[in-house]
CSV table of C-alpha atoms in Angstrom, one decimal:
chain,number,residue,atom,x,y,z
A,171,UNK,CA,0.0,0.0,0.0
A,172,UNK,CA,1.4,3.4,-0.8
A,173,UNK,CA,0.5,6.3,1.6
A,174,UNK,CA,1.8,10.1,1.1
A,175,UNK,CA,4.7,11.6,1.6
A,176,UNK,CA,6.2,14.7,2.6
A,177,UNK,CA,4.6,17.3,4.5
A,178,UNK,CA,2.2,18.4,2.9
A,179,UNK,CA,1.2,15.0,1.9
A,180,UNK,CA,1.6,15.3,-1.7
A,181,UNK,CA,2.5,12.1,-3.8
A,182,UNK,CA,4.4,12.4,-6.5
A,183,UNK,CA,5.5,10.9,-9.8
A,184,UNK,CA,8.0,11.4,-12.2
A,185,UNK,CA,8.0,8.9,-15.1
A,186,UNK,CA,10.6,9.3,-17.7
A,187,UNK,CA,12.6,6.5,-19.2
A,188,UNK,CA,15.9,8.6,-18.8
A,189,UNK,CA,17.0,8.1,-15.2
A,190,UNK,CA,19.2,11.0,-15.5
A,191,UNK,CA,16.0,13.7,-16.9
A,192,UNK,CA,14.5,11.3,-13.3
A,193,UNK,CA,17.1,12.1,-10.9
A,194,UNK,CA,17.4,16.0,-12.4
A,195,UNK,CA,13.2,16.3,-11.8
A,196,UNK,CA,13.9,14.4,-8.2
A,197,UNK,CA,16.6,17.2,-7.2
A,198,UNK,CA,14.6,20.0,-8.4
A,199,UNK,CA,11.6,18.3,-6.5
A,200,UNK,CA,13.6,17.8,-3.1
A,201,UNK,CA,15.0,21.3,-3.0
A,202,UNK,CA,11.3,22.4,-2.7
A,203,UNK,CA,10.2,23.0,1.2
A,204,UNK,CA,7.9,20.0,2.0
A,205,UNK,CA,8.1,18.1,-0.7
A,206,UNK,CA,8.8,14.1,0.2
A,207,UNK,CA,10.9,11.7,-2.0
A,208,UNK,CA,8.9,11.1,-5.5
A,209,UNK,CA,8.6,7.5,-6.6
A,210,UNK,CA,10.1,7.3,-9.9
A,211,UNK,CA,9.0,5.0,-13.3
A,212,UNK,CA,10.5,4.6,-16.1
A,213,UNK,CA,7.3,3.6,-18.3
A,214,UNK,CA,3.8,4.5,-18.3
A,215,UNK,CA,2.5,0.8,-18.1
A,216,UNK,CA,4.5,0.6,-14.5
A,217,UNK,CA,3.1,4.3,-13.9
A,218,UNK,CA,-0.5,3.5,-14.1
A,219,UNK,CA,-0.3,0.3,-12.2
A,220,UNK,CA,0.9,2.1,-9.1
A,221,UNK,CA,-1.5,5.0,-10.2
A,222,UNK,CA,-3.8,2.4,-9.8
A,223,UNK,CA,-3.3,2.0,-6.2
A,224,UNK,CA,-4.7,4.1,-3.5
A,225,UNK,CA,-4.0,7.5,-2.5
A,226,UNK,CA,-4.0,8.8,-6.2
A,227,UNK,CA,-1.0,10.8,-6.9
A,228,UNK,CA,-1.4,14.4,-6.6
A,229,UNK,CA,1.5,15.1,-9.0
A,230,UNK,CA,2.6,13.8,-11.9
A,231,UNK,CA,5.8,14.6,-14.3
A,232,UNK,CA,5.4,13.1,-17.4
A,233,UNK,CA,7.8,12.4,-20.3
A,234,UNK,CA,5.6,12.3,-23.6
A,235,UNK,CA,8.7,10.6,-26.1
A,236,UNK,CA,9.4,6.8,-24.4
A,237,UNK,CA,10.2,3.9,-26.2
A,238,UNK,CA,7.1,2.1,-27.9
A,239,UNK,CA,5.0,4.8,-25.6
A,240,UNK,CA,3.2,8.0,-26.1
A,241,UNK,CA,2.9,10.1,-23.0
A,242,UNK,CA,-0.2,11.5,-24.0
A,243,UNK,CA,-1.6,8.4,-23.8
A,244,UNK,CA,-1.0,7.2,-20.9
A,245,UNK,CA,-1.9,10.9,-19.4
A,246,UNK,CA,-5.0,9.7,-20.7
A,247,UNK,CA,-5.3,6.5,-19.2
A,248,UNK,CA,-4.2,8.2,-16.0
A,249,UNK,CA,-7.1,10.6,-15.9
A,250,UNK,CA,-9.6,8.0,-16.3
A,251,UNK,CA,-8.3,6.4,-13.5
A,252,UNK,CA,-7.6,9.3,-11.4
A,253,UNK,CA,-9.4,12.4,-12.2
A,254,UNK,CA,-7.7,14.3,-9.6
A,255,UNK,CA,-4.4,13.8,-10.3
A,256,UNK,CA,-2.3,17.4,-12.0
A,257,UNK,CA,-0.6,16.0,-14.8
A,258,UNK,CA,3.2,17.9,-16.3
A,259,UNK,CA,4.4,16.9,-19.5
A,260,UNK,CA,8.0,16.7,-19.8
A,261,UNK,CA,9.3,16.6,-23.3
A,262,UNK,CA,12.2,17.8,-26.0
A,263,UNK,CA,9.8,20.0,-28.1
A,264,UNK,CA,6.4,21.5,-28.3
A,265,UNK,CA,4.6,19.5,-30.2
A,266,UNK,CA,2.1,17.8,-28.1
A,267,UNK,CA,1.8,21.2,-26.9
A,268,UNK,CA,-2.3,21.6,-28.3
A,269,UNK,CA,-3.1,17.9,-26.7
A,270,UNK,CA,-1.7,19.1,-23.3
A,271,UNK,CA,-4.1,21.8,-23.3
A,272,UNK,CA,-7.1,19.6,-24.0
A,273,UNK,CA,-5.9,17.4,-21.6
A,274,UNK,CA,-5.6,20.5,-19.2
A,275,UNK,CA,-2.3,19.7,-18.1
A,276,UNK,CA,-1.2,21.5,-15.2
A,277,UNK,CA,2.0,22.4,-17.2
A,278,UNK,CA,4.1,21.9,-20.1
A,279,UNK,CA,7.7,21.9,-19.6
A,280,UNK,CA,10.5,21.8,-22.2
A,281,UNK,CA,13.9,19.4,-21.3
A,282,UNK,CA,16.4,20.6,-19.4
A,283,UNK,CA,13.6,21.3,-16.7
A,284,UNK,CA,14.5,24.2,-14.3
A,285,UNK,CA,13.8,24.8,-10.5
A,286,UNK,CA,11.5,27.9,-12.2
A,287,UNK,CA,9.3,25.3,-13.9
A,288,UNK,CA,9.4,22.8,-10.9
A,289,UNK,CA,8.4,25.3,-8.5
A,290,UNK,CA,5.7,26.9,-11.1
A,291,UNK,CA,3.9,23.5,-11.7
A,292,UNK,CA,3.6,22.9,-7.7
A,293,UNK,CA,2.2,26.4,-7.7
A,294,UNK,CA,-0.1,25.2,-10.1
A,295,UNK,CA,-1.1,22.3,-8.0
A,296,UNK,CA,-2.0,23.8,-5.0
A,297,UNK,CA,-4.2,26.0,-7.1
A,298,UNK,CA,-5.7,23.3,-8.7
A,299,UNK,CA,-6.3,21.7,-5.3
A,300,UNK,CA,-8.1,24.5,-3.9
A,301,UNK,CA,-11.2,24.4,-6.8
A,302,UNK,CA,-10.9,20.5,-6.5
A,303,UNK,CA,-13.7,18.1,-5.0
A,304,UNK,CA,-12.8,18.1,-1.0
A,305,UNK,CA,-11.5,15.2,0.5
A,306,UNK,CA,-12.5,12.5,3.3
A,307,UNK,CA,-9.9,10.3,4.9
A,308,UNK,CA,-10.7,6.7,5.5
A,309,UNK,CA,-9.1,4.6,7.9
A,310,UNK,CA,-7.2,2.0,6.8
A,311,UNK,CA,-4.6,-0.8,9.3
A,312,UNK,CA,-2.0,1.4,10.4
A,313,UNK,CA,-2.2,3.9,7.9
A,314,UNK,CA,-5.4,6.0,5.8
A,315,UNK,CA,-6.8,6.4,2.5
A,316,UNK,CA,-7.5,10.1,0.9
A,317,UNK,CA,-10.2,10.1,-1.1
A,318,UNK,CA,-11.6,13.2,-3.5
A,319,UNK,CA,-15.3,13.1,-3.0
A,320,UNK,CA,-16.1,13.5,-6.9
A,321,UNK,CA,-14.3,10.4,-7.1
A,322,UNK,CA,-16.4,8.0,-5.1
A,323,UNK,CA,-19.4,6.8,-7.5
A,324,UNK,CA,-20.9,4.6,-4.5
A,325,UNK,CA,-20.4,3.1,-1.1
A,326,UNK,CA,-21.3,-1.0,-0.5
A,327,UNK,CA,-21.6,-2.8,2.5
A,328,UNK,CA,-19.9,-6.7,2.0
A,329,UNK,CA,-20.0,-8.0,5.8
A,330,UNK,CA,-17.9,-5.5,8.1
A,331,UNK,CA,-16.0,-4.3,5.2
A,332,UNK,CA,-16.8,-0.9,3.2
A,333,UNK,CA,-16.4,-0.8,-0.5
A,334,UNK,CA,-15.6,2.5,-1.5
A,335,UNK,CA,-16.1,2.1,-5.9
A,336,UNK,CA,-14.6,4.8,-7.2
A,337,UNK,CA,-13.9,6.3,-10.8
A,338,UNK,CA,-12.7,3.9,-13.0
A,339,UNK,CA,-14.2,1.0,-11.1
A,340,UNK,CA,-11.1,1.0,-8.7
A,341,UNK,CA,-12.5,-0.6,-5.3
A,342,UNK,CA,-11.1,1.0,-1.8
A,343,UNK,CA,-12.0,-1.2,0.9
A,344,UNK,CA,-12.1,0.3,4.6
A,345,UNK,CA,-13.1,-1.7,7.9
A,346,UNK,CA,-16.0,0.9,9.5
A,347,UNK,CA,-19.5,0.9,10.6
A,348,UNK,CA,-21.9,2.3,8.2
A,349,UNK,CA,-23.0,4.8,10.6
A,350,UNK,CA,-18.9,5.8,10.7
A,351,UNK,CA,-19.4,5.7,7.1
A,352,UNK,CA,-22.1,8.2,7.0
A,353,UNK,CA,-21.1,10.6,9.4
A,354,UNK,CA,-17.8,11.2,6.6
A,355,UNK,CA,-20.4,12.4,4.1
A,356,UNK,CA,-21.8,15.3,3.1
A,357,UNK,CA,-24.9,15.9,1.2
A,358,UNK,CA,-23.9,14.8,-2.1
A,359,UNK,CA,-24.4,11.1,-1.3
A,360,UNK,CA,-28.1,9.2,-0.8
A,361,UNK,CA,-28.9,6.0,1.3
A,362,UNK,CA,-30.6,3.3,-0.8
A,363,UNK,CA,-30.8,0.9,1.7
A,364,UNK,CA,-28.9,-0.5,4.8
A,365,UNK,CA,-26.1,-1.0,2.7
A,366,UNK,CA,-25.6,0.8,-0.2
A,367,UNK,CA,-25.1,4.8,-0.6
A,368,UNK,CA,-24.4,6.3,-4.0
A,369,UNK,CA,-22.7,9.6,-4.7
A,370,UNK,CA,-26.1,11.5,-6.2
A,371,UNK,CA,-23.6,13.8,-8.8
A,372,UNK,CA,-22.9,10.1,-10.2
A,373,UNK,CA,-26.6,9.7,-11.2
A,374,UNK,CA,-27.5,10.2,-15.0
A,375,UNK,CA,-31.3,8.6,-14.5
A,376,UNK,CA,-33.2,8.3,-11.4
A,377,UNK,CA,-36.0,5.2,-12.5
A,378,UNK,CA,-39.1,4.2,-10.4
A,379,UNK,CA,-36.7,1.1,-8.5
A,380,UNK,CA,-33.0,2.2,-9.3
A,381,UNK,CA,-30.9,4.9,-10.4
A,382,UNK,CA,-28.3,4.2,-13.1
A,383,UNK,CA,-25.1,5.3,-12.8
A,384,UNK,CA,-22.9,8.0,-15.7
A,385,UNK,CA,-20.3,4.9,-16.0
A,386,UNK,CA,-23.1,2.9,-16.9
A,387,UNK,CA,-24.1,0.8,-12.9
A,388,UNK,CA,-27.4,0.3,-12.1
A,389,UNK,CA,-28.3,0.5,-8.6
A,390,UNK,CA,-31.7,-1.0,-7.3
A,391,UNK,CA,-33.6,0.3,-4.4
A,392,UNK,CA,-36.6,-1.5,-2.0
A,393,UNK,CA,-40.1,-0.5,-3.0
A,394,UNK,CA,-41.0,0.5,0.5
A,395,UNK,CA,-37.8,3.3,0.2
A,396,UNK,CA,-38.6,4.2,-2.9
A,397,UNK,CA,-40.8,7.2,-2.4
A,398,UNK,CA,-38.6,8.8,0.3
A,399,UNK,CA,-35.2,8.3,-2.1
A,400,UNK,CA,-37.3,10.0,-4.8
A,401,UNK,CA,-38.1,12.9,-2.6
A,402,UNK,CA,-34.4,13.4,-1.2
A,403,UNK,CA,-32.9,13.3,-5.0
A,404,UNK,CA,-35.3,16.0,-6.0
A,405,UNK,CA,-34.4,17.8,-3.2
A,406,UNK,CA,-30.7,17.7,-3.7
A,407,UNK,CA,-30.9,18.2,-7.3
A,408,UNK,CA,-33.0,22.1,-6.3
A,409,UNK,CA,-30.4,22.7,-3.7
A,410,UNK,CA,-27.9,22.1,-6.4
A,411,UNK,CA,-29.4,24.7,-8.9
A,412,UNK,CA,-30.5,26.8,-6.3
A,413,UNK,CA,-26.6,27.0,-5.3
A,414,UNK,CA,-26.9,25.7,-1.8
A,415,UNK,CA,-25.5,22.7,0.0
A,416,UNK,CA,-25.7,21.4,3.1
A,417,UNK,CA,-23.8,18.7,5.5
A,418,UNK,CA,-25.3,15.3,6.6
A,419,UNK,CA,-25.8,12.6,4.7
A,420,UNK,CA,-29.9,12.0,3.8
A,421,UNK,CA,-31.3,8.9,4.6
């Protein structure tokens, strides 16, 4: 399991199949205040496997030219999986310059990368951060899991285990009571039933006995609940337009 680092908690990335364009992006990385040691990759399939692992990285540095790779591809992949994560292309030239941008890349910096560019990406970041979903922090052994709310699609209960599904169909699994569960949550998310809670921005259709899901889930609901889940989605959906939001999770 990887937890953050640093202290600010930020995780980082820098995945480039030159360990010397690594170790230059590491030193520039460490001489920042509070940053902690980046983990390093030198392809983008080992990238998104540990991308794939829980927390998300905050911080990517990406090098678009690797062998048999294109870096804008797996930036790609990498946002599917992790929405959240601020992505930095690293490269020799400008070309991929336009598909950064529709990527909205945090940054776009051209090889040799300077402590200027460094420093201006985290800058970035931490702006980035501050318009992104908030966070809750689950519990987990000896360590926790930070997770962006508009990441979590819904919450199962399987025994005395919590499964947090989350974009991209990655599964977080946390050992808490539901009520535990619920008091983390804010009014974005909906109780179907004893054991199931869905994230109410997730929904695309609301039916008569389940809601689907934008990824494409369908989630089924008891008849005798039906009328009250109904009443709470409507609810939610004119707090949303009428630009108001409230804590508590509704039941």
């Amino acid at each position: 399991m990887s937890h953050r680092k640093g202290g600010i908690g930020v995780r980082i990335a820098v995945c480039d199949d030159s360990v010397r364009e690594q170790e230059r992006v590491v030193q520039l990385l460490l001489a920042q205040d509070s940053v902690g040691q980046p983990e390093c990759f030198t392809s983008g399939k080992n990238l998104l496997e540990a991308a794939a692992k829980a927390p998300p990285f905050d911080i990517v540095f990406l090098d678009v030219y690797m062998p048999g790779e294109n870096g804008v591809e797996t930036a790609e992949s990498l946002q599917a999986l992790s929405p959240s994560t601020g992505i930095v292309f690293v490269t020799t030239s400008k070309d991929y310059a336009v598909d950064a941008f529709s990527l909205r890349a945090l940054h776009y910096l051209v090889k040799p990368v300077t402590a200027g560019g460094v420093e201006e990406s985290l800058r970035r970041l931490a702006e980035f951060q501050k318009k992104r979903s908030p966070v809750i922090v689950f519990p987990s052994g000896s360590g926790s899991y930070t997770v962006a709310v508009d990441e979590i699609n819904y919450i199962q209960s399987v025994g005395h285990v919590k499964e947090l599904v989350l974009t991209g169909g990655k599964v977080i699994r946390v050992w808490m009571s539901m009520e535990e569960m619920e008091k983390k949550l804010d009014n974005t998310f909906l109780k179907l039933n004893r054991s199931l809670i869905v994230n109410m921005e997730k929904i695309e259709q609301m039916g008569t006995a389940a809601c689907m899901l934008r990824d494409g889930t369908r989630l089924e609901f008891a008849r005798r609940e039906r009328a009250a889940i109904h009443a709470a989605y409507d609810n939610y959906l004119f707090n949303r337009l009428d630009g108001r939001k409230e804590w508590g999770v509704t039941s």
